[in-house]
Tab-separated table of C-alpha atoms in Angstrom:
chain	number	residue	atom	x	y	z
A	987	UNK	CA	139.433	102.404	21.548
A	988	UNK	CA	142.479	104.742	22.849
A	989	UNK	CA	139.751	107.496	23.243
A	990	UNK	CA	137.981	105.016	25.260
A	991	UNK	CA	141.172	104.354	27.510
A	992	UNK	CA	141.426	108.025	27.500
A	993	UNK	CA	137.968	108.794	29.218
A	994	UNK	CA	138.438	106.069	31.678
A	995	UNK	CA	141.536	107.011	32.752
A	996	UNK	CA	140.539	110.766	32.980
A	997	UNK	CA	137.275	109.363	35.164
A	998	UNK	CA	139.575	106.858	37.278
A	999	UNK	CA	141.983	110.047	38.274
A	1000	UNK	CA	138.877	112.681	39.278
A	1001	UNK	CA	136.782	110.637	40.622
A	1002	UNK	CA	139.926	108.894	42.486
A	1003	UNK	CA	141.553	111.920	43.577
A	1004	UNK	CA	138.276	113.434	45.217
A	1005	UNK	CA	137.350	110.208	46.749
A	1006	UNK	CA	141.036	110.107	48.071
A	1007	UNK	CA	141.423	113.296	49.307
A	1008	UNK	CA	138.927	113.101	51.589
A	1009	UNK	CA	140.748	110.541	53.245
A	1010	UNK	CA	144.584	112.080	53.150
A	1011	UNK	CA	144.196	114.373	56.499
A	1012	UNK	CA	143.160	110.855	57.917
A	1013	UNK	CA	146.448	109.219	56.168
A	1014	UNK	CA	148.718	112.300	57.430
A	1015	UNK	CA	147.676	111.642	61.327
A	1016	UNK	CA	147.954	107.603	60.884
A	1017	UNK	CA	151.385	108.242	59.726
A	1018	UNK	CA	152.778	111.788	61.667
A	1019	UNK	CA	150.436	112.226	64.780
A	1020	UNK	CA	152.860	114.604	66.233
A	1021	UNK	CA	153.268	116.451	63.496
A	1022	UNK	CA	150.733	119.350	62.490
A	1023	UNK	CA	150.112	119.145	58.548
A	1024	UNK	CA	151.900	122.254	57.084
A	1025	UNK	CA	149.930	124.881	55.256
A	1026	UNK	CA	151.960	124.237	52.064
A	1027	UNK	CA	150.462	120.304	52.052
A	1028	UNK	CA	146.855	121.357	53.780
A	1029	UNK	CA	146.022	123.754	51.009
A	1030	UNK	CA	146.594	120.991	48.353
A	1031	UNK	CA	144.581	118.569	50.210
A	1032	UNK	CA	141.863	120.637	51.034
A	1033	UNK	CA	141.687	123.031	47.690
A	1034	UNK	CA	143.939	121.254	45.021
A	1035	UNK	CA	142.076	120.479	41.429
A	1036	UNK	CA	141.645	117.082	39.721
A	1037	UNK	CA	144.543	117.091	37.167
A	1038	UNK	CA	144.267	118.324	33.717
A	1039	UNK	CA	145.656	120.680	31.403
A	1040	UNK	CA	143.272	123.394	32.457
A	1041	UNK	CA	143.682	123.188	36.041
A	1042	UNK	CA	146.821	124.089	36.570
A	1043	UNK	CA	148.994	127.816	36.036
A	1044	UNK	CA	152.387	128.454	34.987
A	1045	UNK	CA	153.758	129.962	37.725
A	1046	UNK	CA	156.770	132.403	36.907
A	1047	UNK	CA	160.253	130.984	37.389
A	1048	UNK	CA	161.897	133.615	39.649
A	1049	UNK	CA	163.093	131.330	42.107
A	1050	UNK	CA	164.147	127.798	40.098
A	1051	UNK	CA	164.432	124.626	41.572
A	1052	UNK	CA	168.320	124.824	40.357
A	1053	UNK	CA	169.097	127.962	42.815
A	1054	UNK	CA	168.587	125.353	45.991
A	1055	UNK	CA	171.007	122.444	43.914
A	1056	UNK	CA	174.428	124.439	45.856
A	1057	UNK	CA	177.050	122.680	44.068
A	1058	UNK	CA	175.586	123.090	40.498
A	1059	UNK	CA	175.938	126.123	38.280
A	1060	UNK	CA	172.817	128.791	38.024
A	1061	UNK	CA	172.910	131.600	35.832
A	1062	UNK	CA	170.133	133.274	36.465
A	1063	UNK	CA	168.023	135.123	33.976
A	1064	UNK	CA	168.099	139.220	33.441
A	1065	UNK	CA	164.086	138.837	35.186
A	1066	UNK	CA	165.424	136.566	37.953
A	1067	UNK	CA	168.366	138.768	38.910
A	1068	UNK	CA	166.093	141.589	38.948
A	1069	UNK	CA	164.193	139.653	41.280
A	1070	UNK	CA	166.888	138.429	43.633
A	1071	UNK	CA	168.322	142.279	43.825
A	1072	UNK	CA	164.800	143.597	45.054
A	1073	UNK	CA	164.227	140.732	47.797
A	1074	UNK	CA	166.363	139.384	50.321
A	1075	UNK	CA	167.118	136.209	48.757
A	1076	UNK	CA	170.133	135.128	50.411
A	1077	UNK	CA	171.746	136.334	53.928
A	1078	UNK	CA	174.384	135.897	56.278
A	1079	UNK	CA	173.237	134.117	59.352
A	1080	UNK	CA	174.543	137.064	61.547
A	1081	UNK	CA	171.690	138.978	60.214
A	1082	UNK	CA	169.214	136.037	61.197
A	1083	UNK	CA	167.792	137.912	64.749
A	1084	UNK	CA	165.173	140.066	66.272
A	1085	UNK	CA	165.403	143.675	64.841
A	1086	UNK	CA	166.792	142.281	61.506
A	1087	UNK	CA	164.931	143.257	58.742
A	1088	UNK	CA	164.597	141.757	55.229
A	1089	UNK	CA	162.734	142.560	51.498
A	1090	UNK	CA	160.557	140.118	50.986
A	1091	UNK	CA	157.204	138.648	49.104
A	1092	UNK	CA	155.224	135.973	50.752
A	1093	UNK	CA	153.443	134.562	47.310
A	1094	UNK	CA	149.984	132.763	48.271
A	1095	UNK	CA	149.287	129.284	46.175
A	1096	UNK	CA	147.583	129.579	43.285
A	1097	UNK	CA	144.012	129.632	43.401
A	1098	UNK	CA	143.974	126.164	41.113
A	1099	UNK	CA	147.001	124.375	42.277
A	1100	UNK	CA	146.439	121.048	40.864
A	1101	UNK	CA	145.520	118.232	43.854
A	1102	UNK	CA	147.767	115.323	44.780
A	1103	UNK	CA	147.041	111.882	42.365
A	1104	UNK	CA	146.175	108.707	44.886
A	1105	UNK	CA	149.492	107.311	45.115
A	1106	UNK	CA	148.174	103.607	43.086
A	1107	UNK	CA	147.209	106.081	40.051
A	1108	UNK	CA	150.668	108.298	40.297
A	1109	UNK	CA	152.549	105.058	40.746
A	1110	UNK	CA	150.768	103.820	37.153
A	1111	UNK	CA	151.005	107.039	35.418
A	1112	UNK	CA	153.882	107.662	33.622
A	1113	UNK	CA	156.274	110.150	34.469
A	1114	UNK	CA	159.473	109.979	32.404
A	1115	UNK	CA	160.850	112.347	29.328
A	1116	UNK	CA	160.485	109.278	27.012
A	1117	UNK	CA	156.606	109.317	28.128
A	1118	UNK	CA	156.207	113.256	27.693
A	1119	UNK	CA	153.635	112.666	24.660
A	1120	UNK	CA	151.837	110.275	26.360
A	1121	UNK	CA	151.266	112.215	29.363
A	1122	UNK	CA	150.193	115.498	27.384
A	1123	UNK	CA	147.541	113.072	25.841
A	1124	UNK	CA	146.771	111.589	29.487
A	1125	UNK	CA	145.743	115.098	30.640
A	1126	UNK	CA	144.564	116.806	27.432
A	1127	UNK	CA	147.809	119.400	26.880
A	1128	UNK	CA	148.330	121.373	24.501
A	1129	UNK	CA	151.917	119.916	23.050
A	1130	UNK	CA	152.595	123.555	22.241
A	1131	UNK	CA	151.290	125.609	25.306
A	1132	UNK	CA	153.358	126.739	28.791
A	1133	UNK	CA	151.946	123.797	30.582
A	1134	UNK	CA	153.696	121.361	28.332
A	1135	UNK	CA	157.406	123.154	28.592
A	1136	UNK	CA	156.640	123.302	32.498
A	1137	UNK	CA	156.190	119.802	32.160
A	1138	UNK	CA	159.347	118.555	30.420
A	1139	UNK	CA	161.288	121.346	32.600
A	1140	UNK	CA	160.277	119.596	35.610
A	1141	UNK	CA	160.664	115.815	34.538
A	1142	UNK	CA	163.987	116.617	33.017
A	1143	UNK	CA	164.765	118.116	36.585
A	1144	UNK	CA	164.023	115.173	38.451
A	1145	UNK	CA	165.821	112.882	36.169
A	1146	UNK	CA	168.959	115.162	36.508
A	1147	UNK	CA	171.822	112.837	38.589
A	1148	UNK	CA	171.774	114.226	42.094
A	1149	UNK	CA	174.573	116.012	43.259
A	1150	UNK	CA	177.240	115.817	45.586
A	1151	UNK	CA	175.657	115.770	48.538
A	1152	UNK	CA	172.389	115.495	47.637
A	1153	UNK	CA	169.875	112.454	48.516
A	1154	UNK	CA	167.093	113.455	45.431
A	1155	UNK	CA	163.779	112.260	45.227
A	1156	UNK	CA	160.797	113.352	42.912
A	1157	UNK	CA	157.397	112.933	44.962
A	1158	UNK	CA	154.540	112.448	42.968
A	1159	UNK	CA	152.382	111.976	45.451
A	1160	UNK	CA	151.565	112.707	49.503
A	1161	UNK	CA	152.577	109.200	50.144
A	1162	UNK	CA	155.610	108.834	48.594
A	1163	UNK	CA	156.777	111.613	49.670
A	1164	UNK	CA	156.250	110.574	53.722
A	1165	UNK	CA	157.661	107.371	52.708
A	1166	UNK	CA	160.771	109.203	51.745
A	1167	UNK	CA	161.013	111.538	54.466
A	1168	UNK	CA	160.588	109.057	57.119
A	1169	UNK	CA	163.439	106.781	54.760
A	1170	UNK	CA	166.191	109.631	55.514
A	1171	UNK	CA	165.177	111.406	59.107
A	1172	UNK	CA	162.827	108.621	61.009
A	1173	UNK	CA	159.186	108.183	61.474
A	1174	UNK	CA	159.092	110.795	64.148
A	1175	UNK	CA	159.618	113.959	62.188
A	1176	UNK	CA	158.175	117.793	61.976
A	1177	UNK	CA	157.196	119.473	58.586
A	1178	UNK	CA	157.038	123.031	58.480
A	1179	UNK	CA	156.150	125.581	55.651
A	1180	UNK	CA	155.019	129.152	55.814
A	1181	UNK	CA	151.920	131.118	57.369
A	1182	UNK	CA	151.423	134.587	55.411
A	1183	UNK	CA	147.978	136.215	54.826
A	1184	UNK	CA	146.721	136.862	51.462
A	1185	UNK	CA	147.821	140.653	51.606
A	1186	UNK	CA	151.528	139.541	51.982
A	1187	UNK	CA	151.985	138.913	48.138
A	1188	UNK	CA	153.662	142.306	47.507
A	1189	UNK	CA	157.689	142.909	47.946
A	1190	UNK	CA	158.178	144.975	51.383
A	1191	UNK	CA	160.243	145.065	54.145
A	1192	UNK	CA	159.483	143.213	57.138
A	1193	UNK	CA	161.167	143.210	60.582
A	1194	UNK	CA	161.951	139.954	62.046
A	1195	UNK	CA	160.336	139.677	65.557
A	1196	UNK	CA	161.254	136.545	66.974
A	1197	UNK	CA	163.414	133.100	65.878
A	1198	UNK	CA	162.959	129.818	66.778
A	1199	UNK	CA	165.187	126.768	65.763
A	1200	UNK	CA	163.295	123.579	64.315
A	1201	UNK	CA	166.358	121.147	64.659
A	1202	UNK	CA	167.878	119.739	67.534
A	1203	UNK	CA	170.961	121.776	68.466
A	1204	UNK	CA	172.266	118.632	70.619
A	1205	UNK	CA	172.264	116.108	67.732
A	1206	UNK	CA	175.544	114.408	67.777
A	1207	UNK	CA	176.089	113.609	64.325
A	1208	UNK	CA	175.438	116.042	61.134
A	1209	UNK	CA	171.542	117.469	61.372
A	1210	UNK	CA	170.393	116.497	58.454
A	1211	UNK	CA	167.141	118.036	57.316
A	1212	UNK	CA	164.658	117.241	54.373
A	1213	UNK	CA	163.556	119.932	51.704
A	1214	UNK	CA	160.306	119.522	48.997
A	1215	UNK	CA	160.053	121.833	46.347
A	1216	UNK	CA	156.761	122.392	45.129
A	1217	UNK	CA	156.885	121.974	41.227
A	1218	UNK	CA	155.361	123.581	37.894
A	1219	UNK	CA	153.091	120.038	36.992
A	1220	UNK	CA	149.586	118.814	36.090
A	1221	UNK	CA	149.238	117.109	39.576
A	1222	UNK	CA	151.284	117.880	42.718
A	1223	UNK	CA	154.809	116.525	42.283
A	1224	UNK	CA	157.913	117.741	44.726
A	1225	UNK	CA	161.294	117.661	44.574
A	1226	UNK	CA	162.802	116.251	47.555
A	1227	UNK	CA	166.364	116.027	48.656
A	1228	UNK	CA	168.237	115.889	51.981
A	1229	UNK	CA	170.966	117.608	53.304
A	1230	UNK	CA	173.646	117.480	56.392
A	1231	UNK	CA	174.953	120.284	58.316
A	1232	UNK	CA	172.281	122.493	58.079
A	1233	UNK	CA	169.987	124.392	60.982
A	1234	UNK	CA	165.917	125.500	60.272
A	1235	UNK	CA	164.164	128.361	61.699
A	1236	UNK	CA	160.665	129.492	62.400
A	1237	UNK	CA	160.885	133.200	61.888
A	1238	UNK	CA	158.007	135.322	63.252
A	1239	UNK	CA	158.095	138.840	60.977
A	1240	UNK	CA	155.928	141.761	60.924
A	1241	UNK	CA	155.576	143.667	57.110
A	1242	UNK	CA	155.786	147.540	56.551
A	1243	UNK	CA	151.887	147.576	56.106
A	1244	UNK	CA	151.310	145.258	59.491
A	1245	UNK	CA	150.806	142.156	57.821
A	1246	UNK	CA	152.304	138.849	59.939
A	1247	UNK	CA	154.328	136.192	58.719
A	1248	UNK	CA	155.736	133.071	60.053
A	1249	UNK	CA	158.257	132.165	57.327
A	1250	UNK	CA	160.666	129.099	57.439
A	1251	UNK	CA	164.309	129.892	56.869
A	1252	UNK	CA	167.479	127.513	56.083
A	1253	UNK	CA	170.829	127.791	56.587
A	1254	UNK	CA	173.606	126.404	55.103
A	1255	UNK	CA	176.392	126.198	58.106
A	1256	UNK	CA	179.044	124.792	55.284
A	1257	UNK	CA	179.217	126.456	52.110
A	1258	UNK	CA	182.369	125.392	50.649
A	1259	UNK	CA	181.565	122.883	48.176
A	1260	UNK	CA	179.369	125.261	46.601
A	1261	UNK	CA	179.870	126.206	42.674
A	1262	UNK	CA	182.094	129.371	42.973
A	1263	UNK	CA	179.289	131.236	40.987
A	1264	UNK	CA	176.699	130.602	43.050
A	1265	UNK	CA	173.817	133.642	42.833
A	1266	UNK	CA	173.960	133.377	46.893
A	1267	UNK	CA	178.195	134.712	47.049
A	1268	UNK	CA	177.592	137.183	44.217
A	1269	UNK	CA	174.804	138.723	45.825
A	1270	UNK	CA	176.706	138.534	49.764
A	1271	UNK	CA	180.021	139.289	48.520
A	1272	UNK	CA	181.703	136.788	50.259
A	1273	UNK	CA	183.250	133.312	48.862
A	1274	UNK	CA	182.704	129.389	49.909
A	1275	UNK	CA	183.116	128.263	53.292
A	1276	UNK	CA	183.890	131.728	54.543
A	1277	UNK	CA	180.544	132.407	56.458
A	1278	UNK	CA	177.070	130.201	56.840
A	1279	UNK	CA	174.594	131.392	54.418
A	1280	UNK	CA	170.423	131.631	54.898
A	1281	UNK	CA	167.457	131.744	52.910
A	1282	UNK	CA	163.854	131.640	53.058
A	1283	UNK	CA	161.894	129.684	51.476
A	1284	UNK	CA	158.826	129.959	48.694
A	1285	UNK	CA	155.436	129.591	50.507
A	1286	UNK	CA	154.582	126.225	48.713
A	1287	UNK	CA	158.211	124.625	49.784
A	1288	UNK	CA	158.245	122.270	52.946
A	1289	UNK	CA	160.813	121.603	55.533
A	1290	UNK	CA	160.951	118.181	57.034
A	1291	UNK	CA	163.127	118.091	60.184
A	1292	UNK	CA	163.874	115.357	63.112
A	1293	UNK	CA	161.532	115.635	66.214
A	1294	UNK	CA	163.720	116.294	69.141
């Protein structure tokens, strides 16, 4: 009998999620007509894979979730620090202009980046650390493989207690994660994520041709801005969380070997309730509060911001 429940569940979801896909650019314009869908959600939609343990790759962990959460402590791995010292992971905003130039790697999706569940299924399947077994059996993983720690790593993640600061939300699906977007900025909102060609995958410098601000530099109160992180998971899940006193760009670059990239970056205008060991002031050499700090962000990473 459970194998039974097993098959049909496995049938609801890929039948389901093709079925439903077909119908999510149609969902996107209902609910955002003024807002273009962003690469980072279009190539799920169009080439994301019915869940399953095979259908999804580990990606490496160079840039963790926990390196955007300011005010908690990341030590980063001997890999990642090697990483952050070869690309331009943090900068001062000074440096944010035409004729800048920055080391960077503009990292396509994976080819099998797992699809988005309907939002009925993802709001019946379980997705807690007390239901990690159950979910391995759900989507045939191996309790022992990479899949299954990227699993628990990013449940655990989600459950953490947000902090200071932070309004946290874990979407498992396109819907919910409109629903919270709209919940913090207002129905009439932008998302952005980055253009790069396929070629743009290796580390290089790139000069920075043009900047253009998303927000509203008028707002009156606090712009306050909404960020999804695109998680390691065996459907599409992001972390969400919004933030105050904060500016995005749309920066135009140009690479060594002519490839062109429009990249979103975010900066941080208020720095000083940031751990003290942040990655960001001991790769800048300066200390909290003293100067607004930028980054860019990973390809598959959205920016939500107010319409203005």
């Amino acid at each position: 009998m459970d194998l039974l429940k097993l098959l049909y569940f496995l049938t609801l979801v890929s039948t389901g999620v093709g079925a439903k896909h077909a119908d999510l650019e149609v969902y996107w314009k209902s609910k955002l007509p003024t807002s273009p869908m962003p690469k980072a959600v279009r190539d799920i939609v169009r080439n994301g894979k019915p869940p399953g343990g095979a259908s999804f790759s580990v990606r490496p962990d160079r840039i963790p979730l926990r390196i955007y959460r300011f005010t908690a402590h990341y030590s980063p791995t001997e890999d990642q620090l090697h990483y952050h010292q070869k690309v331009t992971a943090f900068f001062l905003k000074k440096d944010l202009h035409r004729g800048s130039s920055v080391n960077m790697q503009f990292i396509e999706s994976v080819n099998d980046t797992p699809a988005f569940l309907p939002r009925q299924v993802a709001d019946s399947t379980p997705f807690s650390s007390k239901s990690v077994p159950e979910i391995l059996n759900k989507f045939s993983v191996n309790p022992h493989s990479a899949q299954s720690e990227a699993i628990k790593k990013t449940i655990a993640e989600c459950e953490e207690p947000a902090i200071e600061g932070e309004d946290k939300y874990c979407a498992t699906s396109l819907e919910s994660m409109v629903d919270f977007t709209t919940s913090k900025l207002g129905k009439n909102v932008l998302a952005f994520s980055n253009e790069a060609p396929k070629n743009a995958g290796k580390i290089q410098k790139y000069g920075i041709v043009d900047v253009s601000k998303l927000n509203n530099d008028k707002a009156i109160v606090d712009d306050e801005l909404v960020a999804c992180h695109k998680q390691n998971y065996v459907y599409a899940v992001f972390y969400c969380h919004s933030f105050q006193n904060i500016d995005a760009y749309m920066v135009n670059l140009v690479g060594a070997d002519g490839a062109k990239v429009k990249a979103v970056v975010v900066c941080h205008k208020d720095t000083s309730s940031w751990d003290p060991r942040h990655l960001a002031f001991q790769l800048l050499k300066v200390k909290p509060g003293a100067v607004p700090i930028c980054h860019f962000l990973p390809g598959d990473h959205i920016v939500w911001v107010p319409k203005h």
